[in-house]
Structure formats: C-alpha cells, structure tokens
Amino acid sequence: MAKEEKKAPKLRFNGYTNDWERKEFGDIVEFYSGLTYKPENIAQSGTLVIRSSNIHNSQYVNADNVYVKNNIVNSEYVKKQDIVVVVRNGSRNLIGKHALLTSIPHNPSVIGAFMTGIRSSDNQFIETLLNTEQFKREINKNLGATINQITTSQFKKMRFHFSKQKENKQIGVLFTYLDNSINLHERKCEELALIKKALLQKLFPKKDEIKPEVRYKNFSDAWEQRKLGEVADVRDGTHDSPKYINEGYPLLTSKNVGNGYINYDDVKYVSEKDYVQINKRSKVDVNDILMGMIGTIGNLALIREEPDFAIKNVALIKYTSNFDHQFLFQELQTNSISKELLSGMDGGTQKFVSLKKIRNLSVMFPSKNEQNQIGLSLARFDDLIALHQRKLERLKQLKKFLLQNMFI
C-alpha cells in the first residue's frame, strides 16, 4: 500500500490543523518578464535595470548599476514588495537567487532579461518559500543537464504546498522578523570589524614610525623594533604525513586557523602515537599563537584553552615572558604585518610563506604596561565581536531549522 503523502509540516502555529494543498506556482503568484536592451540603450541615468549583481543575501544592493534610456523601456516597472528572481546566468549556482524589494531602489526601475518578477499578496511567505530546500530541488529538476535557465513556463508549473492565507501570512511575518534580526546582527558585526580595523591602525605605529597616533594616558616613550624570532620561539608543525584515522586526535592545518580562533571544519585525525610524536616538535599551549603558512597565509588563532590537537603546515609562535600575548596577537593583525607577509610569497598556485620570513617579521614593542593596556582593550573588543557572531550563527541555525520544519 502506497504511503500517504504528508499534508502538513512538522511545526505549525497553534490553531491550525488543515491539510496543506499542493498547487502550481502560476496559480498562486503573478509573473512578469524583464527588459531586453542593447549596449547603445545604456545611459548615465534614466531607468535602473536590476540584474543578478544587484542581488546579494536575499537583498537588493547597489553594485555595478546599469541604467537605460527611459524611452526604450517596454517592460513592467518593479513595484515595492515585488520579488525578483535570477532565472538565467552563466553560473548554475546563481539560478534562483532572489530578493524581496522592500523599497524601490530607483525611480523608475525594471528587471533585466535574465530575471523574473513575482507579485503576490503573500509576498513574505513566497520570499520565504524561495529559501527552502523544496525550491532548490525544483530549480535543479528544471535546469536540465546543460541549460542554465528557468523559463517562465517552467516556473509557473513548479508545484509547492500552501496553507490557507492566514497561516501563510503568519509564517511570512515570522521569517521576516528573523531575517531582519539576522541583517541587524550582520551589520553590527561589519561595523565592529571596521572599528577594530581603525583601532589597529591608530594604536600601533605605521611603517617606519616609532610611535602610534593614539595612546593611552601616561605613555609617551618610543616603541622598540624587533624581529619576531628575537622575542618569541617560532616553530612550525610536522612536515610528515601521518596516517589518518576515523577517530583520534585532530591534526590542524592552515585551513583550521582564522578570525582569531580554531575551527574543526573538515579536520583529519591521527593516532595517539603520532599525536605524541608530533608534539615533541611543536606542542601547542595556552597563550600560544598559530599562523597559517599555506593557502590561508597570515590567518591567526590565539590559544585560549588547553589544546588537544597537533599541527601541520602551521606556524607556532610560543608565548614567552618577553611580550604580552594579547598585544602580540593584535599586532600580528595590523596592515604592516599583513603587507610584510604577503610581499614576495613563495610557491605557484599554492602560495606559502616560509618559517624564516615569519621569524624575520618586524614587530614594534612599547613598555610591558602599555602592551598590557592595548592587549586587554582589544581583547575586550574581540569578545564583543565574537558575542555578536555567536548570536548571528544561532539565528541562522534557527532559521535553517524552521525552514526545514515549517514547510512541506
């Protein structure tokens, strides 16, 4: 006996028990096509043509804007609350990229020929539906083997499950609130990152300078320039290729180092014997700093808790009493260090930086008290950035969960 088709999502608002109905998209929304124009139609101002490059993270962005003469427009003008969707592109991954226009970006505006416009009284619900795995499957099913295009006819015939309008609206409002919260935290993270970048420029001396532009009270002495290898024990991880196993101790490489922290994405594991052997050469301890040497050159991680991993193709800057670890960690993020690292890199397609070059990095040191002050203040700033990033990740995970469970 055939299994009965599921008629409702796993997760619903209270008070709804009705079955969802499977309908063709064209029966639910109104479609309109984009404008085809020629190079000679392009103007400095006039009608804005919204294209794929204007859609990023489900939002409209000003990027490489194109305008055409008003008198050549023979297509529908976009309206506030329209949804615009990429339906043709050289990259298959961009087909289905979309945005809800919460405002008109320019008056007047149209969409380009490789876009489709959607209008609906349930625009928030439809916008959310376009973020689901169900929509992605419909896109992939209709793309075919070689053609990177979804026709309007194909789009209209896509079938999705819909509830009654009241439940649809509640779902749309919920996800709009979630998206607004995500966007707010993304902007906050971006703003904090820009402030941090500015602080690094002001609190550390520029190239060939011996004092920074901004200092804490009661500090005025010139900073001392040293080679990194003179103040720190700089090593690297194993050069061997140990046998990987399914479970064991993580062996971190440059890709697992970045944004100040360790990540375990796609990490490989080694036996306890190999772990002990590798750590005879390059044991990582609390307050040490790791730096990417291959591919992701210069990416950093400060070790904040007792580690349980070994390293390969990663520079290890051992903590000593010669410097404040937070201060050095921050200095290694400055523009002058980045430029010095990236100048004259070795390798062909796979770039790398030598241990010798890292040891020869020029670092500036003030008194220990000033190091502590700078390191502590920037560490607090990093904590604030990390807090917002964690909130952002939790919101994204919540949205992913709800998309999986509030649609069929």
mmCIF file with all atom_site columns, C-alpha atoms in Angstrom, residues 220-349:
data_model
loop_
_atom_site.group_PDB
_atom_site.id
_atom_site.type_symbol
_atom_site.label_atom_id
_atom_site.label_alt_id
_atom_site.label_comp_id
_atom_site.label_asym_id
_atom_site.label_entity_id
_atom_site.label_seq_id
_atom_site.pdbx_PDB_ins_code
_atom_site.Cartn_x
_atom_site.Cartn_y
_atom_site.Cartn_z
_atom_site.occupancy
_atom_site.B_iso_or_equiv
_atom_site.pdbx_formal_charge
_atom_site.auth_seq_id
_atom_site.auth_comp_id
_atom_site.auth_asym_id
_atom_site.auth_atom_id
_atom_site.pdbx_PDB_model_num
ATOM 1   C CA . SER A 1 220 ? 54.930 58.622 25.645 1.00 0.00 ? 220 SER A CA 1
ATOM 2   C CA . ASP A 1 221 ? 58.130 56.590 25.113 1.00 0.00 ? 221 ASP A CA 1
ATOM 3   C CA . ALA A 1 222 ? 59.189 55.457 21.642 1.00 0.00 ? 222 ALA A CA 1
ATOM 4   C CA . TRP A 1 223 ? 58.464 51.863 20.717 1.00 0.00 ? 223 TRP A CA 1
ATOM 5   C CA . GLU A 1 224 ? 61.286 49.394 20.080 1.00 0.00 ? 224 GLU A CA 1
ATOM 6   C CA . GLN A 1 225 ? 61.511 47.483 16.795 1.00 0.00 ? 225 GLN A CA 1
ATOM 7   C CA . ARG A 1 226 ? 62.493 43.804 16.956 1.00 0.00 ? 226 ARG A CA 1
ATOM 8   C CA . LYS A 1 227 ? 62.376 40.706 14.792 1.00 0.00 ? 227 LYS A CA 1
ATOM 9   C CA . LEU A 1 228 ? 59.596 38.310 15.819 1.00 0.00 ? 228 LEU A CA 1
ATOM 10  C CA . GLY A 1 229 ? 62.127 35.488 16.142 1.00 0.00 ? 229 GLY A CA 1
ATOM 11  C CA . GLU A 1 230 ? 64.129 37.554 18.643 1.00 0.00 ? 230 GLU A CA 1
ATOM 12  C CA . VAL A 1 231 ? 61.274 37.803 21.150 1.00 0.00 ? 231 VAL A CA 1
ATOM 13  C CA . ALA A 1 232 ? 59.399 34.560 20.507 1.00 0.00 ? 232 ALA A CA 1
ATOM 14  C CA . ASP A 1 233 ? 60.180 30.920 19.795 1.00 0.00 ? 233 ASP A CA 1
ATOM 15  C CA . VAL A 1 234 ? 58.716 30.482 16.292 1.00 0.00 ? 234 VAL A CA 1
ATOM 16  C CA . ARG A 1 235 ? 58.330 26.899 15.046 1.00 0.00 ? 235 ARG A CA 1
ATOM 17  C CA . ASP A 1 236 ? 56.077 25.037 12.658 1.00 0.00 ? 236 ASP A CA 1
ATOM 18  C CA . GLY A 1 237 ? 54.099 21.811 12.745 1.00 0.00 ? 237 GLY A CA 1
ATOM 19  C CA . THR A 1 238 ? 55.062 18.415 11.448 1.00 0.00 ? 238 THR A CA 1
ATOM 20  C CA . HIS A 1 239 ? 56.460 18.030 7.931  1.00 0.00 ? 239 HIS A CA 1
ATOM 21  C CA . ASP A 1 240 ? 55.491 14.370 7.842  1.00 0.00 ? 240 ASP A CA 1
ATOM 22  C CA . SER A 1 241 ? 52.259 12.893 6.502  1.00 0.00 ? 241 SER A CA 1
ATOM 23  C CA . PRO A 1 242 ? 50.944 10.667 9.282  1.00 0.00 ? 242 PRO A CA 1
ATOM 24  C CA . LYS A 1 243 ? 48.274 8.060  8.626  1.00 0.00 ? 243 LYS A CA 1
ATOM 25  C CA . TYR A 1 244 ? 44.786 9.462  9.132  1.00 0.00 ? 244 TYR A CA 1
ATOM 26  C CA . ILE A 1 245 ? 42.189 7.548  11.130 1.00 0.00 ? 245 ILE A CA 1
ATOM 27  C CA . ASN A 1 246 ? 38.452 7.918  11.715 1.00 0.00 ? 246 ASN A CA 1
ATOM 28  C CA . GLU A 1 247 ? 38.746 8.836  15.396 1.00 0.00 ? 247 GLU A CA 1
ATOM 29  C CA . GLY A 1 248 ? 41.665 10.161 17.387 1.00 0.00 ? 248 GLY A CA 1
ATOM 30  C CA . TYR A 1 249 ? 43.451 13.473 17.907 1.00 0.00 ? 249 TYR A CA 1
ATOM 31  C CA . PRO A 1 250 ? 42.748 16.365 15.486 1.00 0.00 ? 250 PRO A CA 1
ATOM 32  C CA . LEU A 1 251 ? 45.615 17.377 13.191 1.00 0.00 ? 251 LEU A CA 1
ATOM 33  C CA . LEU A 1 252 ? 45.062 21.034 12.335 1.00 0.00 ? 252 LEU A CA 1
ATOM 34  C CA . THR A 1 253 ? 46.307 22.732 9.170  1.00 0.00 ? 253 THR A CA 1
ATOM 35  C CA . SER A 1 254 ? 46.162 26.350 7.954  1.00 0.00 ? 254 SER A CA 1
ATOM 36  C CA . LYS A 1 255 ? 42.503 25.987 6.922  1.00 0.00 ? 255 LYS A CA 1
ATOM 37  C CA . ASN A 1 256 ? 41.577 25.367 10.588 1.00 0.00 ? 256 ASN A CA 1
ATOM 38  C CA . VAL A 1 257 ? 43.050 28.698 11.696 1.00 0.00 ? 257 VAL A CA 1
ATOM 39  C CA . GLY A 1 258 ? 41.272 32.023 11.206 1.00 0.00 ? 258 GLY A CA 1
ATOM 40  C CA . ASN A 1 259 ? 39.452 35.016 12.694 1.00 0.00 ? 259 ASN A CA 1
ATOM 41  C CA . GLY A 1 260 ? 41.364 34.569 15.915 1.00 0.00 ? 260 GLY A CA 1
ATOM 42  C CA . TYR A 1 261 ? 40.062 31.083 16.658 1.00 0.00 ? 261 TYR A CA 1
ATOM 43  C CA . ILE A 1 262 ? 40.448 27.395 15.874 1.00 0.00 ? 262 ILE A CA 1
ATOM 44  C CA . ASN A 1 263 ? 37.780 25.685 13.775 1.00 0.00 ? 263 ASN A CA 1
ATOM 45  C CA . TYR A 1 264 ? 37.436 21.970 13.196 1.00 0.00 ? 264 TYR A CA 1
ATOM 46  C CA . ASP A 1 265 ? 35.938 22.091 9.686  1.00 0.00 ? 265 ASP A CA 1
ATOM 47  C CA . ASP A 1 266 ? 36.985 19.025 7.651  1.00 0.00 ? 266 ASP A CA 1
ATOM 48  C CA . VAL A 1 267 ? 39.628 18.207 10.238 1.00 0.00 ? 267 VAL A CA 1
ATOM 49  C CA . LYS A 1 268 ? 41.550 14.930 9.989  1.00 0.00 ? 268 LYS A CA 1
ATOM 50  C CA . TYR A 1 269 ? 42.542 12.695 12.909 1.00 0.00 ? 269 TYR A CA 1
ATOM 51  C CA . VAL A 1 270 ? 45.740 10.898 13.904 1.00 0.00 ? 270 VAL A CA 1
ATOM 52  C CA . SER A 1 271 ? 46.596 8.194  16.433 1.00 0.00 ? 271 SER A CA 1
ATOM 53  C CA . GLU A 1 272 ? 47.800 8.936  19.951 1.00 0.00 ? 272 GLU A CA 1
ATOM 54  C CA . LYS A 1 273 ? 51.272 7.703  18.950 1.00 0.00 ? 273 LYS A CA 1
ATOM 55  C CA . ASP A 1 274 ? 51.509 10.206 16.070 1.00 0.00 ? 274 ASP A CA 1
ATOM 56  C CA . TYR A 1 275 ? 49.985 12.944 18.239 1.00 0.00 ? 275 TYR A CA 1
ATOM 57  C CA . VAL A 1 276 ? 52.697 12.450 20.896 1.00 0.00 ? 276 VAL A CA 1
ATOM 58  C CA . GLN A 1 277 ? 55.441 12.285 18.259 1.00 0.00 ? 277 GLN A CA 1
ATOM 59  C CA . ILE A 1 278 ? 54.324 15.479 16.504 1.00 0.00 ? 278 ILE A CA 1
ATOM 60  C CA . ASN A 1 279 ? 54.038 17.343 19.799 1.00 0.00 ? 279 ASN A CA 1
ATOM 61  C CA . LYS A 1 280 ? 57.652 16.556 20.678 1.00 0.00 ? 280 LYS A CA 1
ATOM 62  C CA . ARG A 1 281 ? 58.493 19.109 17.977 1.00 0.00 ? 281 ARG A CA 1
ATOM 63  C CA . SER A 1 282 ? 55.585 21.524 18.141 1.00 0.00 ? 282 SER A CA 1
ATOM 64  C CA . LYS A 1 283 ? 53.412 21.230 21.233 1.00 0.00 ? 283 LYS A CA 1
ATOM 65  C CA . VAL A 1 284 ? 50.761 23.944 21.412 1.00 0.00 ? 284 VAL A CA 1
ATOM 66  C CA . ASP A 1 285 ? 49.990 25.541 24.792 1.00 0.00 ? 285 ASP A CA 1
ATOM 67  C CA . VAL A 1 286 ? 47.628 28.181 26.173 1.00 0.00 ? 286 VAL A CA 1
ATOM 68  C CA . ASN A 1 287 ? 48.551 31.768 25.065 1.00 0.00 ? 287 ASN A CA 1
ATOM 69  C CA . ASP A 1 288 ? 50.446 30.496 22.015 1.00 0.00 ? 288 ASP A CA 1
ATOM 70  C CA . ILE A 1 289 ? 49.563 31.958 18.613 1.00 0.00 ? 289 ILE A CA 1
ATOM 71  C CA . LEU A 1 290 ? 49.030 29.934 15.430 1.00 0.00 ? 290 LEU A CA 1
ATOM 72  C CA . MET A 1 291 ? 49.526 31.449 11.986 1.00 0.00 ? 291 MET A CA 1
ATOM 73  C CA . GLY A 1 292 ? 48.525 29.976 8.620  1.00 0.00 ? 292 GLY A CA 1
ATOM 74  C CA . MET A 1 293 ? 51.524 29.325 6.341  1.00 0.00 ? 293 MET A CA 1
ATOM 75  C CA . ILE A 1 294 ? 49.924 27.716 3.285  1.00 0.00 ? 294 ILE A CA 1
ATOM 76  C CA . GLY A 1 295 ? 46.878 28.907 1.337  1.00 0.00 ? 295 GLY A CA 1
ATOM 77  C CA . THR A 1 296 ? 45.300 30.989 4.099  1.00 0.00 ? 296 THR A CA 1
ATOM 78  C CA . ILE A 1 297 ? 48.512 32.870 4.845  1.00 0.00 ? 297 ILE A CA 1
ATOM 79  C CA . GLY A 1 298 ? 48.604 35.045 7.939  1.00 0.00 ? 298 GLY A CA 1
ATOM 80  C CA . ASN A 1 299 ? 45.310 33.824 9.419  1.00 0.00 ? 299 ASN A CA 1
ATOM 81  C CA . LEU A 1 300 ? 45.630 33.718 13.187 1.00 0.00 ? 300 LEU A CA 1
ATOM 82  C CA . ALA A 1 301 ? 44.312 31.891 16.223 1.00 0.00 ? 301 ALA A CA 1
ATOM 83  C CA . LEU A 1 302 ? 45.080 32.673 19.845 1.00 0.00 ? 302 LEU A CA 1
ATOM 84  C CA . ILE A 1 303 ? 45.006 29.564 22.041 1.00 0.00 ? 303 ILE A CA 1
ATOM 85  C CA . ARG A 1 304 ? 42.653 30.403 24.899 1.00 0.00 ? 304 ARG A CA 1
ATOM 86  C CA . GLU A 1 305 ? 42.189 26.953 26.470 1.00 0.00 ? 305 GLU A CA 1
ATOM 87  C CA . GLU A 1 306 ? 44.226 23.778 26.873 1.00 0.00 ? 306 GLU A CA 1
ATOM 88  C CA . PRO A 1 307 ? 44.547 22.266 23.369 1.00 0.00 ? 307 PRO A CA 1
ATOM 89  C CA . ASP A 1 308 ? 44.077 18.615 22.419 1.00 0.00 ? 308 ASP A CA 1
ATOM 90  C CA . PHE A 1 309 ? 45.398 18.749 18.847 1.00 0.00 ? 309 PHE A CA 1
ATOM 91  C CA . ALA A 1 310 ? 48.608 18.643 16.832 1.00 0.00 ? 310 ALA A CA 1
ATOM 92  C CA . ILE A 1 311 ? 49.553 20.924 13.912 1.00 0.00 ? 311 ILE A CA 1
ATOM 93  C CA . LYS A 1 312 ? 50.841 20.562 10.343 1.00 0.00 ? 312 LYS A CA 1
ATOM 94  C CA . ASN A 1 313 ? 51.872 23.377 7.979  1.00 0.00 ? 313 ASN A CA 1
ATOM 95  C CA . VAL A 1 314 ? 51.037 25.963 10.643 1.00 0.00 ? 314 VAL A CA 1
ATOM 96  C CA . ALA A 1 315 ? 53.448 28.401 12.294 1.00 0.00 ? 315 ALA A CA 1
ATOM 97  C CA . LEU A 1 316 ? 53.544 28.184 16.077 1.00 0.00 ? 316 LEU A CA 1
ATOM 98  C CA . ILE A 1 317 ? 54.511 31.360 17.969 1.00 0.00 ? 317 ILE A CA 1
ATOM 99  C CA . LYS A 1 318 ? 55.257 30.231 21.506 1.00 0.00 ? 318 LYS A CA 1
ATOM 100 C CA . TYR A 1 319 ? 54.302 32.502 24.378 1.00 0.00 ? 319 TYR A CA 1
ATOM 101 C CA . THR A 1 320 ? 57.193 33.828 26.473 1.00 0.00 ? 320 THR A CA 1
ATOM 102 C CA . SER A 1 321 ? 57.597 36.428 29.211 1.00 0.00 ? 321 SER A CA 1
ATOM 103 C CA . ASN A 1 322 ? 59.133 38.792 26.626 1.00 0.00 ? 322 ASN A CA 1
ATOM 104 C CA . PHE A 1 323 ? 55.725 40.043 25.493 1.00 0.00 ? 323 PHE A CA 1
ATOM 105 C CA . ASP A 1 324 ? 52.059 40.267 26.360 1.00 0.00 ? 324 ASP A CA 1
ATOM 106 C CA . HIS A 1 325 ? 50.350 37.533 24.337 1.00 0.00 ? 325 HIS A CA 1
ATOM 107 C CA . GLN A 1 326 ? 47.187 39.578 23.666 1.00 0.00 ? 326 GLN A CA 1
ATOM 108 C CA . PHE A 1 327 ? 49.287 42.520 22.484 1.00 0.00 ? 327 PHE A CA 1
ATOM 109 C CA . LEU A 1 328 ? 51.335 40.431 20.039 1.00 0.00 ? 328 LEU A CA 1
ATOM 110 C CA . PHE A 1 329 ? 48.211 38.668 18.784 1.00 0.00 ? 329 PHE A CA 1
ATOM 111 C CA . GLN A 1 330 ? 46.698 42.071 17.952 1.00 0.00 ? 330 GLN A CA 1
ATOM 112 C CA . GLU A 1 331 ? 49.870 43.442 16.363 1.00 0.00 ? 331 GLU A CA 1
ATOM 113 C CA . LEU A 1 332 ? 50.065 40.452 14.023 1.00 0.00 ? 332 LEU A CA 1
ATOM 114 C CA . GLN A 1 333 ? 46.684 41.596 12.631 1.00 0.00 ? 333 GLN A CA 1
ATOM 115 C CA . THR A 1 334 ? 47.925 45.049 11.562 1.00 0.00 ? 334 THR A CA 1
ATOM 116 C CA . ASN A 1 335 ? 48.251 46.160 7.953  1.00 0.00 ? 335 ASN A CA 1
ATOM 117 C CA . SER A 1 336 ? 52.026 46.479 8.176  1.00 0.00 ? 336 SER A CA 1
ATOM 118 C CA . ILE A 1 337 ? 52.410 42.833 9.220  1.00 0.00 ? 337 ILE A CA 1
ATOM 119 C CA . SER A 1 338 ? 49.957 41.656 6.537  1.00 0.00 ? 338 SER A CA 1
ATOM 120 C CA . LYS A 1 339 ? 51.835 43.546 3.818  1.00 0.00 ? 339 LYS A CA 1
ATOM 121 C CA . GLU A 1 340 ? 55.178 42.198 5.008  1.00 0.00 ? 340 GLU A CA 1
ATOM 122 C CA . LEU A 1 341 ? 53.825 38.638 4.997  1.00 0.00 ? 341 LEU A CA 1
ATOM 123 C CA . LEU A 1 342 ? 52.242 38.876 1.555  1.00 0.00 ? 342 LEU A CA 1
ATOM 124 C CA . SER A 1 343 ? 55.199 40.560 -0.151 1.00 0.00 ? 343 SER A CA 1
ATOM 125 C CA . GLY A 1 344 ? 57.208 38.078 -2.185 1.00 0.00 ? 344 GLY A CA 1
ATOM 126 C CA . MET A 1 345 ? 55.304 34.951 -1.195 1.00 0.00 ? 345 MET A CA 1
ATOM 127 C CA . ASP A 1 346 ? 56.720 31.632 -2.342 1.00 0.00 ? 346 ASP A CA 1
ATOM 128 C CA . GLY A 1 347 ? 55.005 28.963 -4.426 1.00 0.00 ? 347 GLY A CA 1
ATOM 129 C CA . GLY A 1 348 ? 52.937 28.867 -7.614 1.00 0.00 ? 348 GLY A CA 1
ATOM 130 C CA . THR A 1 349 ? 49.204 28.269 -7.428 1.00 0.00 ? 349 THR A CA 1
#
